[in-house]
């Protein structure tokens, strides 16, 4: 087994990955019940990076018991909202204080450039915790005037309580391992739920390190349990568990549908953040100086491994060649390499499986007549690298235009008029995000109104904020994360009705 420790590795990260990492159940770090461990790989080299306890049904069972106990009987529910908020705030502070270490860990495990993890992933996670910490004290119900027709003259006091939904299973993907953990944990903790978090098998390390900060912050035992393991075993056991009140899932649409089936047993609540095939529309009246780099980063950010990646680039015909050549020029200049190399602008894809999936899509595209004006191939002697790719000669009936590729591959297509573009942009089973580039504000907002997507960016792309809800129309998901919308997924409303006279 080659442990891929490069000379410049952060010393605390080197310590962290040296021994097999355990799972967090009921405030204790323990081995899997089976004693099994599994490897996580460094995608820049393909070598084993660390070993991790492999959670399965029995571990999920113990974690659910701990979360149930913590919810029903623990100090967590007796804490004031302010105390809960302060714990979450403290977690944000601890994370911020360890930004450098988390960025290293994320870069090693996922492949993303260290600078990106430091500038985006970690600070966004910190901010999410702070935003959600503030909500703990603001989860209010209403008082409701009643007019019950069959009790004439009676008076009532009716009000609503917003109560935590209970024990929550959270299954997250590998593209933003720490940030996805924060998006999930933040609202669950703010509302007073307890959690079993299952990180993706490709990238379990930052969530496990976050678990150490959760313990350090002083969350009561069992409030957050972290069980690494595979989807088909640990994930499926969590989704099907009859004592879990809610599942929150981010990942593929295919697995999202399995989660819905698994949840049917006890009709647990389900929220889903699934894939996308987001249209990015550039009009000829756009400021092309910003639209061109914007369209490039819409697809190449995080190596295209973004559920909201701008993977269908539609450009008004008269500026098509200029925009597409501009995006290709950006692609040409991207330095591809290991995430830890300071020169690197694009790292490897997360896994061999993902590499094969993306290359499979490229082959399918070429066989259907698509042409790469830049990129189009795997690159590098080791690791899971793919060239940033711009495809032209594509049509809406092609696999590369219909399906989520989840790699640095954009399909560029010209359009003639604004009426036509709305229909084409909406012609997808997905509806996660969309963008419009134009100087005409009426046109921009007309498009924003007509686009069937959970987020519409105007003259920008990939702008995220803890306060702005994110989630999908159509098969891109159920529910919204971030913003106050996210709190709805973790609370349920109780109506209390008192007869006064
Ligand atoms: P996936 O959907 O299989 O994995 C996501 C999470 O679900 C992981 O934690 C995994 O362990 C878990 N999981 C897998 N099977 C499960 C099951 N039967 N029951 C419960 N949990 C299960 O995604 P995968 O295979 O890593 O990537 C496949 C494709 O999914 C990508 O190419 C991309 O198109 C899409 N994807 C979308 C993401 C998003 O942010 N919406 C993130 C990751 C992948
Ligand atoms: Mg899968």
XYZ file of C-alpha atoms and ligand atoms in Angstrom:
546
model
C 0.000 0.000 0.000
C 1.525 3.328 -0.998
C 0.551 6.110 1.363
C 0.722 9.180 -0.830
C 2.348 11.673 1.495
C 4.116 14.372 -0.449
C 6.890 16.352 1.263
C 4.855 19.528 1.584
C 1.948 17.845 3.349
C 0.431 19.638 6.313
C 1.794 17.969 9.483
C -1.594 17.556 11.164
C -3.007 16.027 7.997
C -0.071 13.602 7.864
C -0.935 12.540 11.439
C -4.614 12.287 10.661
C -4.207 9.906 7.736
C -1.502 7.773 9.299
C -3.775 5.411 11.255
C -7.146 4.008 10.143
C -9.840 6.529 11.023
C -12.679 5.389 13.257
C -16.371 6.276 13.181
C -18.150 8.578 15.625
C -21.039 6.975 17.491
C -22.500 8.379 20.696
C -19.543 10.693 21.216
C -16.940 7.886 20.962
C -14.530 7.021 18.180
C -14.962 3.317 17.475
C -14.099 0.619 14.949
C -16.727 -0.895 12.678
C -18.688 -3.719 14.329
C -17.346 -6.008 11.579
C -13.779 -4.754 12.180
C -13.569 -3.943 8.460
C -11.770 -0.956 6.996
C -11.818 0.468 3.472
C -9.355 2.632 1.540
C -9.809 6.173 0.345
C -7.592 7.157 -2.579
C -5.586 10.184 -3.590
C -7.137 10.899 -7.004
C -4.004 12.707 -8.209
C -1.989 9.473 -7.979
C -4.497 6.648 -7.671
C -2.688 5.525 -4.512
C -4.297 4.706 -1.187
C -4.422 7.838 0.949
C -5.901 6.495 4.185
C -7.914 3.651 5.667
C -11.306 4.218 7.246
C -13.649 2.116 9.377
C -16.258 0.555 7.077
C -19.690 1.147 8.530
C -22.521 -1.241 7.704
C -25.994 -2.177 8.951
C -24.911 -2.925 12.536
C -23.034 0.377 12.877
C -26.008 2.262 11.462
C -28.163 0.458 14.022
C -25.948 1.665 16.877
C -25.747 5.193 15.461
C -29.529 5.430 15.095
C -29.961 4.208 18.690
C -27.527 6.881 19.888
C -29.235 9.606 17.867
C -32.656 8.481 19.118
C -31.490 8.516 22.740
C -29.920 11.931 22.298
C -33.132 13.234 20.760
C -35.587 11.690 23.228
C -33.665 11.842 26.507
C -30.426 13.755 26.119
C -29.479 17.245 27.287
C -29.749 18.425 23.674
C -33.525 18.929 23.790
C -33.364 20.617 27.183
C -30.811 23.168 26.045
C -31.993 26.660 25.302
C -32.081 27.752 21.690
C -29.342 30.237 22.492
C -27.073 27.507 23.872
C -27.691 25.433 20.746
C -26.875 28.414 18.553
C -23.662 29.095 20.455
C -22.472 25.510 19.968
C -23.022 25.793 16.224
C -21.242 29.143 16.162
C -18.345 27.595 18.066
C -18.122 24.811 15.498
C -17.815 27.487 12.802
C -15.037 29.193 14.790
C -13.141 25.919 15.285
C -13.425 25.122 11.609
C -12.181 28.566 10.645
C -9.212 28.234 12.997
C -8.275 25.017 11.156
C -8.885 26.297 7.622
C -5.441 25.384 6.370
C -5.650 21.800 7.620
C -9.161 21.223 6.247
C -8.170 22.654 2.881
C -5.253 20.212 2.696
C -7.391 17.279 3.691
C -10.061 18.201 1.155
C -7.503 18.688 -1.598
C -5.835 15.339 -0.908
C -9.027 13.310 -0.633
C -11.087 14.957 -3.376
C -8.380 16.274 -5.718
C -9.489 19.901 -5.822
C -6.845 22.660 -5.815
C -5.714 23.588 -2.325
C -6.263 27.297 -3.033
C -9.887 26.654 -4.048
C -10.570 24.604 -0.905
C -9.037 27.383 1.179
C -10.910 30.205 -0.570
C -14.277 28.532 -1.146
C -15.020 25.177 0.477
C -13.851 25.915 4.022
C -15.031 29.559 4.318
C -18.450 28.671 2.848
C -18.797 25.877 5.420
C -17.783 28.234 8.245
C -20.297 30.815 7.067
C -23.054 28.217 6.787
C -22.591 27.231 10.429
C -22.661 30.892 11.505
C -25.767 31.613 9.447
C -27.583 28.585 10.870
C -26.393 29.346 14.426
C -28.402 32.560 14.227
C -31.574 30.707 13.280
C -31.620 28.553 16.419
C -33.245 31.403 18.386
C -35.648 32.435 15.631
C -37.766 29.374 14.930
C -41.119 30.855 15.760
C -44.678 29.677 15.265
C -47.812 31.816 14.857
C -50.945 32.668 16.772
C -54.055 31.962 14.736
C -57.506 33.559 15.034
C -60.147 30.779 14.910
C -63.730 31.080 13.606
C -65.051 27.559 14.231
C -68.613 27.571 12.764
C -70.043 24.722 14.888
C -69.092 26.218 18.301
C -70.778 29.635 18.099
C -69.591 32.081 20.764
C -66.600 29.957 21.835
C -63.195 31.554 22.173
C -59.892 29.841 21.477
C -56.215 30.447 21.688
C -54.564 28.642 18.802
C -50.881 28.704 18.029
C -48.262 26.698 16.178
C -44.975 25.267 17.405
C -42.124 24.474 15.065
C -40.573 21.314 16.369
C -37.523 19.396 15.172
C -38.391 16.522 12.876
C -36.286 14.132 15.010
C -33.567 11.678 14.046
C -32.156 12.578 10.651
C -30.038 10.466 8.301
C -27.850 12.527 5.988
C -26.110 10.992 2.972
C -23.669 13.224 1.153
C -21.535 13.098 -2.005
C -17.859 13.601 -2.743
C -17.737 16.774 -4.837
C -17.720 19.203 -1.872
C -17.251 16.797 1.025
C -16.909 19.328 3.855
C -19.346 21.865 2.456
C -22.038 19.238 1.880
C -21.578 18.092 5.488
C -22.062 21.711 6.605
C -25.149 22.244 4.411
C -26.677 19.175 6.009
C -25.553 19.525 9.633
C -26.169 23.289 9.981
C -29.972 23.330 9.678
C -30.374 19.968 11.445
C -28.514 21.256 14.496
C -30.130 24.714 14.432
C -33.562 23.103 14.614
C -32.584 20.631 17.373
C -32.547 17.396 15.379
C -29.997 14.635 15.918
C -28.004 13.228 13.047
C -26.393 10.174 11.493
C -24.132 11.477 8.727
C -22.788 9.132 6.069
C -20.019 10.730 4.025
C -19.259 9.506 0.498
C -16.938 6.489 0.397
C -14.620 8.406 -1.982
C -14.071 11.304 0.457
C -14.763 10.460 4.109
C -11.830 12.292 5.710
C -12.967 15.906 6.163
C -16.286 14.840 7.702
C -14.418 12.630 10.172
C -12.084 15.480 11.087
C -15.156 17.727 11.442
C -16.485 15.108 13.872
C -13.483 15.781 16.094
C -14.365 19.487 16.120
C -17.992 18.621 16.917
C -16.776 16.714 19.982
C -14.388 19.546 20.870
C -17.139 22.156 20.545
C -19.095 20.280 23.205
C -22.157 18.929 21.403
C -23.749 16.292 23.657
C -23.003 12.629 22.860
C -25.154 11.135 20.130
C -26.276 14.454 18.621
C -23.991 13.935 15.621
C -22.909 10.433 14.650
C -20.688 9.918 11.628
C -20.640 6.531 9.927
C -18.389 6.226 6.864
C -19.090 3.358 4.493
C -20.450 2.400 1.100
C -23.771 3.515 -0.317
C -25.208 0.085 -1.011
C -24.547 -1.049 2.584
C -24.350 1.739 5.181
C -26.273 4.255 3.040
C -29.060 1.840 2.168
C -29.398 0.699 5.813
C -29.742 4.323 6.922
C -32.297 5.176 4.234
C -34.439 2.157 5.135
C -34.163 2.388 8.944
C -37.567 2.485 10.613
C -36.448 4.706 13.493
C -35.063 7.458 11.254
C -37.562 10.310 10.857
C -36.009 11.980 7.855
C -33.396 11.385 5.180
C -31.546 14.195 3.479
C -29.645 13.067 0.395
C -27.353 14.694 -2.130
C -26.100 12.639 -5.055
C -27.276 11.014 -8.255
C -30.883 11.047 -9.414
C -30.702 7.281 -9.719
C -29.830 6.810 -6.029
C -32.282 9.590 -5.094
C -35.058 7.387 -6.480
C -33.761 4.406 -4.451
C -33.880 6.601 -1.332
C -37.515 7.456 -2.016
C -38.366 3.739 -2.242
C -36.375 2.916 0.886
C -38.130 5.706 2.796
C -41.556 4.252 2.049
C -41.271 1.664 4.837
C -41.891 4.163 7.644
C -42.808 7.095 5.393
C -39.876 9.097 6.670
C -39.577 12.612 5.298
C -37.192 12.911 2.357
C -35.271 15.814 0.897
C -33.163 15.364 -2.218
C -30.557 17.441 -3.966
C -29.851 15.616 -7.208
C -28.198 16.166 -10.518
C -28.480 18.820 -13.132
C -27.817 19.712 -16.750
C -27.943 23.426 -16.364
C -28.360 25.763 -19.350
C -26.075 28.783 -19.516
C -27.471 31.284 -22.023
C -25.301 34.020 -23.565
C -27.050 36.697 -25.616
C -25.273 38.800 -28.219
C -25.916 41.937 -26.125
C -24.041 40.489 -23.118
C -20.802 41.950 -21.813
C -18.710 39.234 -23.440
C -15.663 40.270 -21.422
C -17.387 38.802 -18.384
C -19.673 36.258 -20.079
C -16.772 34.327 -21.670
C -14.765 33.726 -18.477
C -18.094 33.262 -16.695
C -19.125 30.489 -19.095
C -15.706 28.851 -18.721
C -15.789 28.828 -14.934
C -19.452 27.731 -14.969
C -18.306 24.390 -16.368
C -14.676 24.068 -15.292
C -15.048 25.040 -11.615
C -14.460 21.952 -9.461
C -13.582 20.098 -12.701
C -17.229 20.127 -13.714
C -18.100 18.002 -10.708
C -20.866 20.382 -9.674
C -24.525 19.484 -9.662
C -25.219 23.003 -11.013
C -22.391 23.079 -13.602
C -23.244 25.179 -16.667
C -22.910 22.178 -18.946
C -25.226 23.278 -21.769
C -23.838 26.502 -23.170
C -26.317 28.254 -25.487
C -24.905 31.223 -27.397
C -26.780 33.607 -29.702
C -25.699 32.794 -33.229
C -23.957 36.037 -34.203
C -21.493 35.757 -31.281
C -21.311 31.950 -31.145
C -17.854 31.565 -32.686
C -16.377 34.336 -30.575
C -17.778 33.039 -27.278
C -16.952 29.413 -27.966
C -13.427 30.249 -29.068
C -13.077 32.402 -25.934
C -14.192 29.555 -23.672
C -11.838 27.183 -25.496
C -9.012 29.666 -24.983
C -9.699 29.614 -21.246
C -9.723 25.826 -21.313
C -6.389 25.808 -23.150
C -4.787 27.916 -20.418
C -6.007 25.821 -17.481
C -3.111 24.134 -15.693
C -4.187 20.588 -14.851
C -2.324 18.817 -12.045
C -2.279 17.658 -8.462
C -4.434 19.783 -6.167
C -1.488 20.380 -3.861
C 0.670 21.930 -6.601
C 0.270 25.722 -6.301
C 0.271 26.059 -10.115
C -2.748 23.786 -10.473
C -6.039 25.291 -11.598
C -7.821 22.000 -12.229
C -7.176 18.780 -10.343
C -8.123 15.176 -11.105
C -11.641 13.774 -11.104
C -12.487 12.154 -7.805
C -12.203 8.482 -8.717
C -11.415 5.964 -11.403
C -15.142 5.293 -11.681
C -15.801 8.966 -12.378
C -12.925 9.096 -14.873
C -14.390 6.145 -16.759
C -17.873 7.644 -16.653
C -16.702 10.963 -18.101
C -14.566 9.273 -20.770
C -17.537 7.080 -21.651
C -19.625 10.207 -22.240
C -16.895 11.708 -24.436
C -16.847 8.563 -26.581
C -20.637 8.578 -26.813
C -20.507 12.225 -27.902
C -17.916 11.579 -30.598
C -19.795 8.557 -31.923
C -22.940 10.702 -32.259
C -21.056 13.381 -34.219
C -19.856 15.846 -31.571
C -16.501 17.508 -32.128
C -14.055 18.683 -29.456
C -12.534 22.057 -30.281
C -10.373 21.665 -27.209
C -9.730 18.685 -24.918
C -11.697 15.467 -25.248
C -9.345 13.002 -23.607
C -7.954 11.556 -20.425
C -4.596 13.069 -19.560
C -1.635 12.346 -17.255
C 0.228 9.088 -16.683
C -1.377 8.411 -13.323
C -4.359 9.781 -11.461
C -7.805 10.541 -12.816
C -7.306 13.587 -15.028
C -9.466 14.673 -17.961
C -8.735 17.601 -20.256
C -11.067 20.588 -20.053
C -13.303 20.000 -23.053
C -15.537 22.096 -25.289
C -17.840 20.120 -27.599
C -19.572 21.587 -30.647
C -21.819 20.023 -33.325
C -24.089 18.810 -30.525
C -27.885 18.548 -30.547
C -30.491 18.192 -27.812
C -31.127 14.538 -28.667
C -27.518 13.517 -27.913
C -26.580 11.717 -24.727
C -23.906 14.341 -23.927
C -26.565 17.067 -24.004
C -29.292 15.168 -22.161
C -27.371 13.448 -19.362
C -25.279 14.789 -16.520
C -21.593 14.181 -17.307
C -20.186 15.561 -14.032
C -16.832 16.350 -15.568
C -15.120 19.304 -17.310
C -17.139 18.939 -20.510
C -19.388 21.628 -21.962
C -21.620 21.291 -25.008
C -21.907 24.578 -26.898
C -24.925 25.194 -29.119
C -26.060 28.267 -31.068
C -29.582 29.729 -30.896
C -31.406 32.270 -33.053
C -34.052 34.027 -30.958
C -35.026 34.481 -27.306
C -38.392 32.699 -27.656
C -36.738 29.569 -28.987
C -34.102 29.558 -26.275
C -36.510 29.276 -23.363
C -38.025 26.105 -24.782
C -34.620 24.591 -25.466
C -33.183 25.582 -22.105
C -36.139 24.000 -20.311
C -36.009 20.822 -22.403
C -34.431 18.694 -19.671
C -35.607 16.324 -16.983
C -33.427 18.365 -14.612
C -34.041 21.847 -13.224
C -31.320 22.734 -10.769
C -29.783 25.947 -12.091
C -29.622 28.203 -15.146
C -27.884 31.409 -16.112
C -28.510 34.307 -18.464
C -25.930 36.785 -19.720
C -27.383 39.988 -21.195
C -27.368 43.768 -20.695
C -31.142 43.923 -21.256
C -32.702 43.763 -17.790
C -36.236 43.064 -19.017
C -35.011 40.160 -21.098
C -32.965 38.865 -18.172
C -35.942 38.842 -15.812
C -38.297 37.452 -18.473
C -35.924 34.542 -18.826
C -35.570 34.225 -15.030
C -39.360 33.977 -14.869
C -39.587 31.326 -17.584
C -36.640 29.122 -16.674
C -37.696 26.053 -14.732
C -34.760 25.916 -12.337
C -34.217 26.359 -8.606
C -31.520 28.998 -9.122
C -31.191 31.507 -11.964
C -27.991 33.515 -12.131
C -27.960 36.735 -14.169
C -24.547 37.908 -15.383
C -22.807 35.610 -12.919
C -22.497 31.903 -12.183
C -21.758 29.627 -9.201
C -22.592 32.304 -6.650
C -23.544 30.638 -3.364
C -24.475 32.116 -0.043
C -25.643 30.518 3.184
C -28.671 32.844 3.040
C -29.748 31.919 -0.520
C -31.845 28.770 -0.993
C -30.512 26.106 -3.344
C -32.312 23.102 -4.790
C -34.038 21.658 -7.778
C -37.139 21.799 -9.918
C -38.226 18.615 -11.703
C -35.903 15.625 -11.198
C -33.200 17.778 -9.619
C -34.728 17.240 -6.221
C -37.136 17.912 -3.394
C -36.717 20.811 -0.979
C -34.200 23.608 -0.636
C -30.914 23.748 1.235
C -29.445 26.884 2.796
C -31.446 30.015 3.522
C -34.447 29.852 5.846
C -36.117 27.433 3.442
C -33.764 24.718 4.717
C -35.274 24.974 8.189
C -38.606 23.764 6.832
C -36.988 20.443 5.965
C -35.936 19.878 9.563
C -39.010 21.112 11.425
C -42.615 20.076 11.590
C -45.526 22.214 12.650
C -47.702 21.388 15.633
C -51.012 23.213 15.998
C -52.113 23.749 19.631
C -55.714 24.734 20.231
C -57.048 25.813 23.668
C -60.650 26.635 24.480
C -60.719 29.813 26.551
C -64.473 30.243 26.951
P -24.176 8.329 -5.718
O -25.516 8.957 -5.810
O -24.051 6.864 -5.902
O -23.505 8.683 -4.284
C -23.871 9.751 -3.453
C -23.993 9.264 -2.016
O -25.019 8.289 -1.949
C -22.735 8.573 -1.468
O -22.608 8.872 -0.090
C -23.072 7.107 -1.650
O -22.374 6.269 -0.741
C -24.542 7.091 -1.362
N -25.275 5.963 -1.933
C -25.007 5.282 -3.073
N -25.903 4.299 -3.253
C -26.768 4.354 -2.214
C -27.910 3.604 -1.829
N -28.351 2.582 -2.574
N -28.557 3.941 -0.694
C -28.135 4.970 0.052
N -27.062 5.700 -0.253
C -26.383 5.412 -1.367
O -23.235 9.088 -6.729
P -21.870 8.555 -7.412
O -22.003 7.128 -7.817
O -20.763 8.912 -6.521
O -21.825 9.472 -8.701
C -22.658 9.142 -9.814
C -23.192 10.362 -10.483
O -24.060 11.025 -9.578
C -22.185 11.430 -10.855
O -21.584 11.148 -12.083
C -23.047 12.644 -10.898
O -23.709 12.695 -12.135
C -24.064 12.411 -9.802
N -23.710 13.105 -8.552
C -24.385 14.241 -8.223
C -24.020 14.956 -7.107
C -24.720 16.193 -6.731
O -24.104 17.073 -6.129
N -26.019 16.331 -6.973
C -22.896 14.560 -6.280
C -22.282 13.299 -6.667
C -22.693 12.638 -7.772
Mg -23.040 5.451 -7.125
